[in-house]
XYZ file of C-alpha atoms in Angstrom:
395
model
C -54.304 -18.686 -9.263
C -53.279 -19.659 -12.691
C -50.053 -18.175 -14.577
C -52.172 -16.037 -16.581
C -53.766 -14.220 -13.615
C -50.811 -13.775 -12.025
C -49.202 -12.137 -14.851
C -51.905 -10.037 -15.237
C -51.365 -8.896 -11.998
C -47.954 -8.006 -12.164
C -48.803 -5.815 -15.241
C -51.469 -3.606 -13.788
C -48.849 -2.939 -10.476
C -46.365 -2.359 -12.996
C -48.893 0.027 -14.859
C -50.162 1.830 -11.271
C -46.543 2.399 -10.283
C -45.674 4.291 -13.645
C -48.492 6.323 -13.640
C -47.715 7.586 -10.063
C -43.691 7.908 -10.677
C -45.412 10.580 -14.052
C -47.453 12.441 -11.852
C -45.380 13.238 -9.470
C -42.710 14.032 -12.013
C -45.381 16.409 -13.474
C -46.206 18.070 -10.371
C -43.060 18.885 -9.267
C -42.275 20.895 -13.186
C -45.775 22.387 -12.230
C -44.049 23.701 -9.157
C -40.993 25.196 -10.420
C -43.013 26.883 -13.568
C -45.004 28.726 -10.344
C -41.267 30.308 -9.529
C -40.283 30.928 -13.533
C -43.202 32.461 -14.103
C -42.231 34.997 -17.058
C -39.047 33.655 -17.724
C -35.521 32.147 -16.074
C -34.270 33.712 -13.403
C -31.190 36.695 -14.571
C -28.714 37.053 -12.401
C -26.216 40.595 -13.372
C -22.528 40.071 -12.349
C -21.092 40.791 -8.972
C -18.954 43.326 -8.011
C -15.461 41.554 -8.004
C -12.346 41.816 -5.621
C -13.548 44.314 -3.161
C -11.363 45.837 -0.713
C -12.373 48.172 1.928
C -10.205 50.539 3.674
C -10.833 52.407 7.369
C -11.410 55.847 7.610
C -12.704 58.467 10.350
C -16.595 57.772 10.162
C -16.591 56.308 6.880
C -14.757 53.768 4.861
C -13.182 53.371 0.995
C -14.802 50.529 -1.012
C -13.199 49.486 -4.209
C -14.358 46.840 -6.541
C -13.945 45.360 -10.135
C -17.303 45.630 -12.403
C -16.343 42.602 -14.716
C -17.583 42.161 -18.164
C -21.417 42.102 -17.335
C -22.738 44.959 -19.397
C -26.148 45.034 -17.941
C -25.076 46.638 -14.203
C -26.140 50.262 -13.846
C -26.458 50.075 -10.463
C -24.468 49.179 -7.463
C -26.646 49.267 -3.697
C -24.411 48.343 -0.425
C -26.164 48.002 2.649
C -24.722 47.886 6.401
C -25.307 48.491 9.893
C -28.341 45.139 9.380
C -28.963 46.803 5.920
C -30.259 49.841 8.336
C -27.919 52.116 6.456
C -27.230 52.380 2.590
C -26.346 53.768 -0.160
C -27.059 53.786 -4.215
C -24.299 54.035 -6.662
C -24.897 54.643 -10.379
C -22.858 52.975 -12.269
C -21.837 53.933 -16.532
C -18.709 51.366 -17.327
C -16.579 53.083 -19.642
C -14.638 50.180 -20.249
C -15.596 46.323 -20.217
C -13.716 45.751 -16.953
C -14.308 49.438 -14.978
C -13.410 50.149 -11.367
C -15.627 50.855 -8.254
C -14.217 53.504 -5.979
C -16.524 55.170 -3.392
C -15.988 56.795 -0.033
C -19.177 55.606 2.192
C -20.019 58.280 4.675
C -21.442 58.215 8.109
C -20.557 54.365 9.018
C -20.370 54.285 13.086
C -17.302 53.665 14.657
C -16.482 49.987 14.829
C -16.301 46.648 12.796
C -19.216 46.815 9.876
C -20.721 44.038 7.473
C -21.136 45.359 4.043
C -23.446 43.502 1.694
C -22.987 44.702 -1.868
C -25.199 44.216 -4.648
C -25.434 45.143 -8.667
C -28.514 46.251 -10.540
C -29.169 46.075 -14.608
C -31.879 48.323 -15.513
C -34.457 45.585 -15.063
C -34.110 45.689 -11.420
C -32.435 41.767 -11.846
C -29.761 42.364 -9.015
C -26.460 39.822 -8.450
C -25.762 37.386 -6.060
C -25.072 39.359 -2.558
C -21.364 39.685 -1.414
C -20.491 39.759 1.701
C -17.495 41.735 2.869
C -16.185 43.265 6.696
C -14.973 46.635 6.893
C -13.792 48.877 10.196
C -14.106 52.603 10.695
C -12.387 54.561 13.553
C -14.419 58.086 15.251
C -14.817 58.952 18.471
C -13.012 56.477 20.748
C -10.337 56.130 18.671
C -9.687 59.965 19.160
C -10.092 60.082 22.355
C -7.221 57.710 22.544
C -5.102 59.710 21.380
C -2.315 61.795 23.021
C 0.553 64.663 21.986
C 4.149 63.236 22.125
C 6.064 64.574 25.365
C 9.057 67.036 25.107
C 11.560 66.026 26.950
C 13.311 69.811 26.189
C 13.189 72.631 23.432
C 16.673 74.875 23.547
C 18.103 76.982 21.635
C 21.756 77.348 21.827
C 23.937 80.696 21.482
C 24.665 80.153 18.016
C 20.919 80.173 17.115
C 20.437 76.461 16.198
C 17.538 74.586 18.292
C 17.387 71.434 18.887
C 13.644 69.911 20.129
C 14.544 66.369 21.923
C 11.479 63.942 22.109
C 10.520 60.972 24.745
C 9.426 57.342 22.933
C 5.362 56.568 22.551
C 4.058 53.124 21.893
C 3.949 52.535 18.223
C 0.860 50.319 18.624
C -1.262 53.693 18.808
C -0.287 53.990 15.078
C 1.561 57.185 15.959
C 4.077 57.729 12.937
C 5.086 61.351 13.046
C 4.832 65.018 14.801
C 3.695 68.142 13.134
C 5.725 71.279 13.971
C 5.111 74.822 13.341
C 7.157 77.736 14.015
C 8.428 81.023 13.108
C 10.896 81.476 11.372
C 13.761 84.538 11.061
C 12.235 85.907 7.863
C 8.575 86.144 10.254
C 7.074 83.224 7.951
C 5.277 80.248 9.699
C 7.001 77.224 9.100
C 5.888 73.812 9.072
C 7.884 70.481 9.414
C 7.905 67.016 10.421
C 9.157 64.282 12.652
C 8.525 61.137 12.064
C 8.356 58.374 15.330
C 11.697 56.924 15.195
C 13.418 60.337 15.028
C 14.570 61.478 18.598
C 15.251 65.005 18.212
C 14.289 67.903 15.857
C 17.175 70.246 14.501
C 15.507 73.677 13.365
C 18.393 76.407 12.109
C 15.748 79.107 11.667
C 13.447 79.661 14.743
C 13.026 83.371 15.488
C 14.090 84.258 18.837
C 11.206 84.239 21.984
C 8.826 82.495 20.084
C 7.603 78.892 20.857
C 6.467 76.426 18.701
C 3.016 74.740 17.969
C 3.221 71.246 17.907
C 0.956 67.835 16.945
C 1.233 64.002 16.443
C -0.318 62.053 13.842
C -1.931 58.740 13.817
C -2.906 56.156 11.546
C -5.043 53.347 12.985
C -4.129 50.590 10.795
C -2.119 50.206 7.816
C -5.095 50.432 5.476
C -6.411 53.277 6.795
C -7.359 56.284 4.658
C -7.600 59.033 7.295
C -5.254 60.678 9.521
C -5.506 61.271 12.811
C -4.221 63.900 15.205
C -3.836 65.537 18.629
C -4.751 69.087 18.872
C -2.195 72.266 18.780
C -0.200 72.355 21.828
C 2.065 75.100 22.609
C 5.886 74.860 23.552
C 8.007 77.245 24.998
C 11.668 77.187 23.290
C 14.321 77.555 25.874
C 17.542 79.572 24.677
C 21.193 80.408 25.820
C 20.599 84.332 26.542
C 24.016 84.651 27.516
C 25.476 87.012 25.295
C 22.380 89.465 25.668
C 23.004 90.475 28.835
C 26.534 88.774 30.738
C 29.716 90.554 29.335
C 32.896 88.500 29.563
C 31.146 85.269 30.070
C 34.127 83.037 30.052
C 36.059 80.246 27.797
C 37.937 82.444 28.565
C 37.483 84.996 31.040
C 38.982 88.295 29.991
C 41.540 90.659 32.504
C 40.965 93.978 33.162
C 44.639 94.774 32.483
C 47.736 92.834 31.533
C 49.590 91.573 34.739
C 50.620 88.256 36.375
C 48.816 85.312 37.079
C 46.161 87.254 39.381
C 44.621 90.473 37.847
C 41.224 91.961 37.976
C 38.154 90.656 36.038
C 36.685 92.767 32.823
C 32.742 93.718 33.595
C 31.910 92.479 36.489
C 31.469 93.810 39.948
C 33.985 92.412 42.507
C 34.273 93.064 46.258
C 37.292 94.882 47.569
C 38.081 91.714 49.960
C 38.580 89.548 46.674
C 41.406 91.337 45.570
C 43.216 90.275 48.387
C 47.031 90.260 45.543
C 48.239 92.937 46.137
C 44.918 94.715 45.489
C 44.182 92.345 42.049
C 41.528 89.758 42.474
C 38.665 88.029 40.759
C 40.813 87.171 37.526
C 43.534 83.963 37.052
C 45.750 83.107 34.193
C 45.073 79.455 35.207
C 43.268 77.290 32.467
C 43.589 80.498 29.613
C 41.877 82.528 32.113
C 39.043 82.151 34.889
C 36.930 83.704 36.952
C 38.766 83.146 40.527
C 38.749 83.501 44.375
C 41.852 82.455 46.655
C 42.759 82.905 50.178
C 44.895 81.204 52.430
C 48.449 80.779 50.392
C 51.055 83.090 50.476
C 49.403 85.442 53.360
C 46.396 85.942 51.063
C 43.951 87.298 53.158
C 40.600 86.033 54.498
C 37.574 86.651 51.772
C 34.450 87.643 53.827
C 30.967 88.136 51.914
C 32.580 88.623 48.819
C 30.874 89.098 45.904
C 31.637 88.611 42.295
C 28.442 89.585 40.079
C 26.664 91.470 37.189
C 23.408 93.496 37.018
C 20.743 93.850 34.388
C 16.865 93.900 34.211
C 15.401 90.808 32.712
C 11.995 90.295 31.523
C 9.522 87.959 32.959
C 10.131 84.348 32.739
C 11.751 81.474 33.952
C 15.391 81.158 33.979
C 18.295 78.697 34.671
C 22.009 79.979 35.708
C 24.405 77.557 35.068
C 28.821 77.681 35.434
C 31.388 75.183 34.177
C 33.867 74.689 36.992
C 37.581 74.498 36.392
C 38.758 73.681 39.518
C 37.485 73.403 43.369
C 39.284 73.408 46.241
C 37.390 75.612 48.456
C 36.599 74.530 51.858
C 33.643 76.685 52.838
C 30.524 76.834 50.937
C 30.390 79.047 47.983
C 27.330 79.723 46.304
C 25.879 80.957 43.024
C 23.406 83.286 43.260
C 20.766 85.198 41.408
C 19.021 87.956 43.900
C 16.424 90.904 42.707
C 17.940 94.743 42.895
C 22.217 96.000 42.259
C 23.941 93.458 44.614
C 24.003 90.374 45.801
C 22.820 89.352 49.666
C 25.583 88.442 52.339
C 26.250 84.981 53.125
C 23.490 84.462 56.000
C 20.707 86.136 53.914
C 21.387 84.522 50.674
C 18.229 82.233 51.140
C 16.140 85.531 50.908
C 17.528 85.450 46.679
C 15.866 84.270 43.964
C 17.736 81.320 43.460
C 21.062 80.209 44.531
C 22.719 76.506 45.097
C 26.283 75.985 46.002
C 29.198 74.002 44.470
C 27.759 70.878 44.507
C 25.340 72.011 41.851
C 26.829 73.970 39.548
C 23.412 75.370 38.103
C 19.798 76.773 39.750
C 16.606 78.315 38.138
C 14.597 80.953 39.130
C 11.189 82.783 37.991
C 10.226 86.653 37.608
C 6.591 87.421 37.577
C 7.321 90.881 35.850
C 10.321 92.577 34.683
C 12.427 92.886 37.476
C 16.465 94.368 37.837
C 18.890 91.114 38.983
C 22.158 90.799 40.096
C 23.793 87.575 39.555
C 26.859 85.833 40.222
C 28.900 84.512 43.054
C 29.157 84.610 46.637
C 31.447 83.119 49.575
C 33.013 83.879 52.824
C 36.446 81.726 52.606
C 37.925 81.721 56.158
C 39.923 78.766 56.666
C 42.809 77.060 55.706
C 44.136 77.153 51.994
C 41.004 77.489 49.861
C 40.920 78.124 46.245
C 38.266 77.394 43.111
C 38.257 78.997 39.646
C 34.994 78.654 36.877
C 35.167 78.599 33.119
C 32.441 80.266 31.930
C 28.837 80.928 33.107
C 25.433 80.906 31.405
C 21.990 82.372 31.512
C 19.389 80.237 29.941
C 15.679 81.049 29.413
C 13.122 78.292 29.673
C-alpha cells in the first residue's frame, strides 16, 4: 500500500471515530432534556437548624425558614413517613421561625424527615433529623418519693423528712399540698436534693397530698408525675390531753426534796416519805419512785398515771429519763379504761415496754377512754429512777 492510501485510511478512522464520539454526546443531552422536560429542576430552601425536643406522646420541632421566599409549606413525615403532618407556612420576616408541637408520635426514638413546599408544589431537599418521645413506659416507671416521717411538733411547726431516689429517673422535685390554718389549700415544693420539708402552717389532723415530678431528659418539654398519695402528719398531742408533762414536773405543794406530783394519779404505796411520793426536786423537778434508802418502804404495783379518752388512731408514748437505778423492771404503760393493770397482767394493755425502751405505740380502732403512765413493783435492795418529761404523739 502506497503513502497515499494509507493516509487515506487514517482519515476516514479519524472521521468514523468523531462522528461516533458526536452521537453519543448527542444522545446523552437527548437523555437529560427527557428529565428537564418544561424547565430546570427548582429546588425551595430547607428548613434550617432544627432541633427537636421530647415530650409525652409528641415532640417540639423548631427550625429556621431562611431567606427563600417561595416556601408556603412545610410537610414532616415519621413513623416510615406512615404518620404526618402539613404546616402552612406565611414568613413575616425574611429569616422566620418554625415552632410546632407534633402530636400523637409513639413512644420511643422517631426519624423525622422534613420538607418545604413553594406554591408550585417544587419541595426542598429532605432533612433528616431523630427525635424521642416518652408515654406509657416511661410512666409506668415512675414512682412517689418515700417518707421517711411527717411530725408535727408542740409548737405547731412540721417538719416532712424524705429518703434519696436515683436521680437517673429524672426525678427533680415533690409536689405538696396541704391545709393550711386559715382552711386554704396550699401548695409547695421540694426539689430532689432537699432532705426535709419545713411547713409553719399545717392545720392540725389533716395530712398532706403529695407527688414527684419527672423530667426524662434535659430537653424535654413535658413533665411527668406520680399520682396523689396521701400522708398522715404525725404530731406531739401532748399538751391536749397530759397535764404537768414535765421539763419540769410540777409539785403538788411546796415541801422538801420528795413531795407529791400535780395531776396525776399516784398509788398510796408510792408515797412511801412520810406519806409524799411521786414528785423529786432532783434535776428542777421529776416524776419519781424510790424505795430502799432510809427505811423507804417496798413499792408494790404502784401506779403513776393519767386518764383521758382519745380518738381513734395510732399513737406513740414516749419519756425522757433522768436517771435509772431501779433494779426491777418498770414499765410504761398505756391500758384501755381509769387505771392501769398490775404488774403480772400488764401484757393484757395496749402497749407497754420497760426501761430499756423508753417509748411504745399503740392503736385504737374507735374512741376509746386510756389510762397511761407508769408501773413497777420495786422490792429489792436500794432502787431509785426519776423521768423528765413524757409525750403523747399521734402518727
Amino acid at each position: 500500500m502506497n503513502k497515499q492510501n494509507i493516509y487515506k485510511s487514517r482519515l476516514t478512522l479519524t472521521f468514523l471515530a468523531l462522528a461516533a464520539v458526536i452521537f453519543s454526546a448527542c444522545t446523552k443531552s437527548d437523555e437529560y432534556k427527557k428529565f428537564t422536560q418544561g424547565g430546570e429542576i427548582s429546588y425551595t430552601g430547607k428548613l434550617d437548624s432544627i432541633n427537636i425536643k421530647s415530650g409525652n406522646n409528641r415532640v417540639f420541632i423548631q427550625g429556621l425558614f431562611l431567606a427563600d421566599p417561595k416556601v408556603t409549606l412545610c410537610k414532616i413525615f415519621w413513623n416510615n413517613k406512615a404518620d404526618s403532618v402539613v404546616i402552612p407556612v406565611k414568613k413575616k420576616y425574611a429569616t422566620d421561625t418554625l415552632k410546632y408541637f407534633v402530636e400523637k408520635v409513639t413512644e420511643g426514638v422517631q426519624n423525622f424527615i422534613i420538607y418545604t413546599y413553594d406554591a408550585a408544589g417544587n419541595k426542598s431537599i429532605p432533612v433528616y433529623k431523630t427525635g424521642r418521645s416518652y408515654g406509657a413506659r416511661y410512666q409506668a416507671s415512675l414512682f412517689n418519693r418515700p417518707i421517711e416521717s411527717a411530725f408535727t411538733d408542740a409548737s405547731g411547726a412540721t417538719k416532712i423528712t424524705w429518703l434519696g431516689m436515683d436521680r437517673l429517673t429524672g426525678v427533680f422535685a415533690t409536689e405538696i399540698e396541704y391545709t393550711a390554718l386559715s382552711n386554704v389549700v396550699k401548695k409547695i415544693r421540694t426539689k430532689i436534693d432537699e432532705t426535709t420539708t419545713s411547713i409553719a402552717d399545717i392545720k392540725p389532723g389533716t395530712g398532706i397530698r403529695y407527688r414527684t415530678l419527672f423530667l426524662p431528659d434535659t430537653i424535654s418539654i413535658d413533665t411527668f408525675s406520680t399520682e396523689f398519695q396521701s400522708q398522715r402528719v404525725g404530731a406531739d398531742i401532748t399538751a391536749a390531753y397530759f397535764k404537768n408533762s414535765g421539763n419540769p414536773f410540777l409539785a403538788a405543794a411546796s415541801g422538801g426534796r420528795w413531795r407529791n406530783i400535780a395531776d396525776w394519779t399516784v398509788t398510796a404505796n408510792i408515797k412511801n416519805h412520810g406519806g409524799l411520793g411521786g414528785w423529786c426536786s432532783d434535776s428542777g423537778g421529776c416524776l419519781a419512785m424510790e424505795m430502799g434508802w432510809d427505811g423507804t418502804a417496798k413499792i408494790v404495783n404502784g401506779k403513776i398515771y393519767q386518764t383521758f379518752t382519745l380518738p381513734a388512731g395510732n399513737y406513740s408514748f414516749e419519756i425522757v429519763m433522768a436517771k435509772n437505778e431501779a433494779l426491777d423492771p418498770v414499765y410504761i404503760v398505756a391500758a384501755a379504761g381509769d387505771t392501769l393493770p398490775d404488774v403480772a397482767d400488764v401484757t393484757t394493755s395496749l402497749g407497754y415496754t420497760n426501761f430499756a425502751n423508753n417509748k411504745f405505740q399503740f392503736s385504737l380502732a374507735q374512741p376509746t377512754k386510756v389510762s397511761i403512765g407508769f408501773l413497777a413493783s420495786m422490792t429489792t435492795g436500794n432502787q431509785f429512777w426519776i423521768v423528765k418529761s413524757v409525750t403523747l404523739k399521734s402518727l
